[in-house]
Short mmCIF file of C-alpha atoms in Angstrom, two decimals:
data_model
loop_
_atom_site.label_atom_id
_atom_site.label_comp_id
_atom_site.label_asym_id
_atom_site.label_seq_id
_atom_site.Cartn_x
_atom_site.Cartn_y
_atom_site.Cartn_z
CA MET A 1 105.63 86.98 81.14
CA ASN A 2 105.07 88.97 84.34
CA ILE A 3 101.95 87.55 86.00
CA LYS A 4 100.69 91.11 86.49
CA GLU A 5 100.47 91.49 82.71
CA LEU A 6 98.25 88.40 82.38
CA PRO A 7 94.82 90.11 82.61
CA ALA A 8 95.64 92.51 79.77
CA ALA A 9 97.23 89.74 77.70
CA LEU A 10 94.13 87.57 78.14
CA CYS A 11 91.91 90.45 77.00
CA PHE A 12 93.93 90.92 73.82
CA LEU A 13 94.05 87.17 73.21
CA GLY A 14 90.32 86.93 73.79
CA SER A 15 89.67 89.74 71.33
CA GLY A 16 91.53 87.81 68.64
CA VAL A 17 89.64 84.60 69.38
CA VAL A 18 86.23 86.29 69.39
CA ALA A 19 87.09 88.20 66.20
CA ALA A 20 88.16 85.00 64.43
CA LEU A 21 84.98 83.18 65.48
CA THR A 22 82.76 86.10 64.51
CA TYR A 23 84.40 86.81 61.15
CA PRO A 24 82.49 84.17 59.11
CA ARG A 25 79.15 85.33 60.53
CA LEU A 26 79.40 88.96 59.44
CA PRO A 27 78.45 90.32 56.02
CA GLN A 28 81.22 91.43 53.68
CA THR A 29 80.52 95.11 54.41
CA VAL A 30 79.73 96.46 57.89
CA PRO A 31 79.66 99.88 59.61
CA VAL A 32 83.09 100.95 60.82
CA HIS A 33 82.45 104.58 61.81
CA TRP A 34 79.56 106.46 63.34
CA GLY A 35 78.65 110.15 63.17
CA LEU A 36 77.67 112.49 65.99
CA ASP A 37 74.08 111.27 65.67
CA SER A 38 75.32 107.67 66.18
CA ALA A 39 74.29 106.74 62.64
CA PRO A 40 76.89 104.84 60.56
CA ASP A 41 78.67 107.21 58.19
CA ARG A 42 81.33 104.88 56.80
CA PHE A 43 81.35 101.21 55.89
CA GLY A 44 84.28 98.86 55.51
CA SER A 45 85.24 95.22 55.41
CA ARG A 46 84.50 92.83 58.25
CA PHE A 47 88.26 92.44 58.73
CA GLU A 48 88.56 96.18 59.35
CA ALA A 49 85.64 96.15 61.79
CA LEU A 50 86.84 93.15 63.78
CA PHE A 51 90.62 93.36 63.75
CA VAL A 52 91.77 96.94 63.12
CA PRO A 53 90.48 98.54 66.37
CA PRO A 54 91.98 95.79 68.59
CA LEU A 55 95.28 96.11 66.73
CA ILE A 56 95.28 99.86 67.36
CA PHE A 57 94.62 99.27 71.06
CA LEU A 58 97.38 96.64 71.09
CA GLY A 59 99.83 99.11 69.54
CA ALA A 60 98.97 101.67 72.21
CA ALA A 61 99.48 99.05 74.93
CA VAL A 62 102.89 98.13 73.51
CA LEU A 63 103.84 101.81 73.56
CA LEU A 64 102.86 102.06 77.23
CA TRP A 65 104.90 98.92 77.97
CA ALA A 66 107.90 100.51 76.25
CA ILE A 67 107.48 103.70 78.28
CA GLU A 68 107.45 101.72 81.52
CA HIS A 69 110.52 99.68 80.64
CA PHE A 70 112.67 102.23 78.80
CA SER A 71 111.87 105.50 80.58
CA PRO A 72 113.81 105.43 83.88
CA ARG A 73 111.44 107.90 85.52
CA ASP A 74 108.41 105.74 84.71
CA ARG A 75 109.56 102.43 86.15
CA SER A 76 107.85 103.45 89.38
CA ASN A 77 104.62 104.08 87.45
CA GLY A 78 104.10 100.40 86.67
CA PRO A 79 100.70 100.15 88.44
CA VAL A 80 99.30 103.10 86.49
CA LEU A 81 100.63 101.92 83.14
CA ARG A 82 99.48 98.34 83.76
CA ALA A 83 95.98 99.59 84.52
CA ALA A 84 96.04 101.58 81.28
CA ARG A 85 97.11 98.47 79.36
CA LEU A 86 94.32 96.48 80.98
CA GLY A 87 91.83 99.16 79.99
CA LEU A 88 93.07 99.07 76.41
CA GLY A 89 92.77 95.29 76.44
CA MET A 90 89.18 95.53 77.66
CA MET A 91 88.37 98.00 74.89
CA ALA A 92 89.99 95.66 72.36
CA LEU A 93 87.81 92.81 73.61
CA LEU A 94 84.68 94.94 73.62
CA VAL A 95 84.79 95.58 69.86
CA PRO A 96 84.47 91.99 68.57
CA VAL A 97 82.13 91.04 71.42
CA ALA A 98 79.79 93.90 70.52
CA LEU A 99 79.82 92.84 66.87
CA ALA A 100 79.32 89.18 67.76
CA LEU A 101 76.32 89.94 69.97
CA ASN A 102 74.93 92.64 67.68
CA TRP A 103 75.11 95.29 70.38
CA ASP A 104 74.63 98.99 69.68
CA MET A 105 78.28 99.79 68.93
CA ALA A 106 78.04 103.51 69.68
CA ARG A 107 76.46 102.88 73.08
CA ALA A 108 78.93 100.08 73.85
CA ALA A 109 81.87 102.34 72.96
CA LEU A 110 80.65 105.03 75.37
CA ILE A 111 80.16 102.52 78.17
CA GLY A 112 83.65 101.16 77.54
CA THR A 113 85.14 104.65 77.49
CA GLY A 114 83.49 105.48 80.79
CA LEU A 115 84.79 102.31 82.41
CA LEU A 116 88.26 103.00 81.04
CA LEU A 117 88.27 106.50 82.56
CA ALA A 118 87.08 105.11 85.90
CA LEU A 119 89.77 102.42 85.85
CA LEU A 120 92.48 104.99 85.17
CA GLY A 121 91.10 107.24 87.88
CA ASN A 122 91.42 104.44 90.42
CA VAL A 123 95.19 104.29 89.97
CA LEU A 124 96.11 107.81 88.89
CA GLY A 125 96.51 108.99 92.47
CA ARG A 126 99.64 106.83 92.73
CA ALA A 127 101.37 108.41 89.73
CA GLN A 128 104.98 109.38 90.39
CA PRO A 129 106.62 112.38 88.67
CA SER A 130 106.75 111.72 84.94
CA VAL A 131 106.66 113.39 81.55
CA PHE A 132 104.23 110.74 80.26
CA VAL A 133 101.89 109.83 83.13
CA GLY A 134 99.35 111.84 85.11
CA LEU A 135 98.13 115.43 84.98
CA ARG A 136 100.99 117.40 83.48
CA THR A 137 100.79 121.17 83.72
CA PRO A 138 103.77 123.54 84.05
CA TRP A 139 103.00 124.05 87.75
CA VAL A 140 103.05 120.41 88.86
CA TYR A 141 106.69 120.19 87.77
CA ARG A 142 107.62 123.18 89.94
CA SER A 143 106.38 121.69 93.20
CA ARG A 144 106.36 118.13 94.50
CA ARG A 145 103.43 119.04 96.70
CA ALA A 146 101.52 120.30 93.66
CA TRP A 147 102.34 117.13 91.70
CA PHE A 148 100.96 114.69 94.26
CA ALA A 149 97.97 116.84 95.24
CA SER A 150 97.05 117.27 91.57
CA GLN A 151 97.29 113.55 90.81
CA ARG A 152 95.06 112.64 93.76
CA ARG A 153 92.50 115.25 92.75
CA SER A 154 92.62 114.16 89.11
CA ALA A 155 92.04 110.55 90.17
CA LEU A 156 88.81 111.45 91.95
CA TRP A 157 87.48 113.55 89.10
CA LEU A 158 88.42 111.03 86.43
CA THR A 159 86.75 108.20 88.34
CA ALA A 160 83.60 110.25 88.81
CA LEU A 161 83.50 111.37 85.18
CA GLY A 162 84.00 107.81 83.95
CA GLY A 163 81.31 106.43 86.24
CA VAL A 164 78.79 109.07 85.19
CA LEU A 165 79.55 108.49 81.50
CA ALA A 166 79.22 104.70 81.78
CA ALA A 167 75.95 104.97 83.72
CA ALA A 168 74.49 107.54 81.33
CA ALA A 169 75.51 105.49 78.29
CA ALA A 170 73.90 102.38 79.77
CA LEU A 171 70.67 103.97 81.00
CA CYS A 172 69.77 106.97 78.85
CA PRO A 173 67.32 106.58 75.98
CA ARG A 174 68.97 106.84 72.60
CA GLU A 175 67.40 110.23 71.83
CA VAL A 176 68.98 111.61 75.01
CA LEU A 177 72.26 109.74 74.67
CA PHE A 178 72.85 111.24 71.22
CA PRO A 179 73.60 114.13 71.03
CA TRP A 180 73.04 115.33 74.62
CA VAL A 181 75.26 112.89 76.51
CA ALA A 182 77.64 112.47 73.57
CA PRO A 183 79.06 114.64 72.26
CA VAL A 184 77.58 117.64 74.10
CA GLY A 185 77.77 116.44 77.70
CA LEU A 186 81.03 114.56 77.17
CA LEU A 187 82.80 117.58 75.67
CA ILE A 188 81.52 119.91 78.39
CA GLY A 189 82.46 117.42 81.10
CA LEU A 190 85.94 116.81 79.74
CA GLY A 191 86.61 120.47 79.03
CA GLY A 192 85.35 121.59 82.42
CA THR A 193 87.26 118.87 84.25
CA VAL A 194 90.55 119.58 82.49
CA GLY A 195 90.15 123.33 82.98
CA TRP A 196 89.38 122.98 86.68
CA LEU A 197 92.20 120.52 87.29
CA ALA A 198 94.70 122.76 85.50
CA TYR A 199 93.62 125.76 87.58
CA ALA A 200 93.71 123.73 90.80
CA SER A 201 97.25 122.57 90.01
CA TYR A 202 98.25 126.22 89.63
CA ARG A 203 96.74 126.96 93.04
CA ASP A 204 98.60 123.97 94.53
CA TRP A 205 101.88 125.42 93.31
CA LYS A 206 101.10 128.98 94.45
CA GLU A 207 100.11 127.79 97.93
CA ASP A 208 103.24 125.70 98.44
CA PRO A 209 105.37 127.74 100.88
CA ALA A 210 108.60 126.05 99.74
CA PRO A 211 108.08 124.60 96.26
CA GLU A 212 110.59 121.93 95.32
CA PRO A 213 110.85 120.93 91.63
CA VAL A 214 109.92 117.32 90.96
CA PHE A 215 112.98 116.77 88.78
CA ARG A 216 116.36 117.74 90.11
CA SER A 217 118.94 119.05 87.65
#
C-alpha cells in the first residue's frame, strides 16, 4: 500500500473496529435517519446504523481511487483525490464513534460535513484539468487561465464555508442549529457559493485575452 493512503485506510479500519465493539451495546432498533427538524424519522437495525454508512463512504473512496488510477487526466490530481478519500474515511469513523459515545448524530454529521468541506478546500486549489475533479463549468474548459483561477477561488470559498458550518454546528444552540443553520443556512450558503463561483468562472474566461482550451484535441 502507498504510505500516503495510510491515514484514510486507518480511518476505515478504525470505523470497522469501533462499529464491531459498539454493536453489542446498542439496542436492536436505533434511529438511522433524521428529518429537517433533526428528529429521528426512520429506525433500523443496529447493523444498518453502524456498518451501512461506513460501507457507503468506503465505496465512494474506492471510486475515487479508481478515478485516480484509471483516468489518465486525473493521475496528476492525486493530492486532491487522496484528501477526499481521507475525508470520507473520517466521516466513516465519525458514525460509529458518535453512536458509541451517544453523541447528537445530527450535530455530529454537520460538524463532520463542515470539516470535510474545509479539508477539500485546502487542496482544491491544486486541481489540474479534469472531468471529475474541481469546479467544472463550461467556461473553465475553454481557458486554462479560467480553470486555475476558478479552482483557487473555489478552494478559498469551500474552506470558508466548511469552517463556518463546522463552527456553527458545534456552537449554536439546537433551536438555532435546526432549522436555521441546517437546512436553511446551509442551502443558502451552498447555492450562493456555487452561483457566485460559476459566474466568476465565466468572468475569468471572458477576461482572458487569449483563451487556450484546457484539453487539446
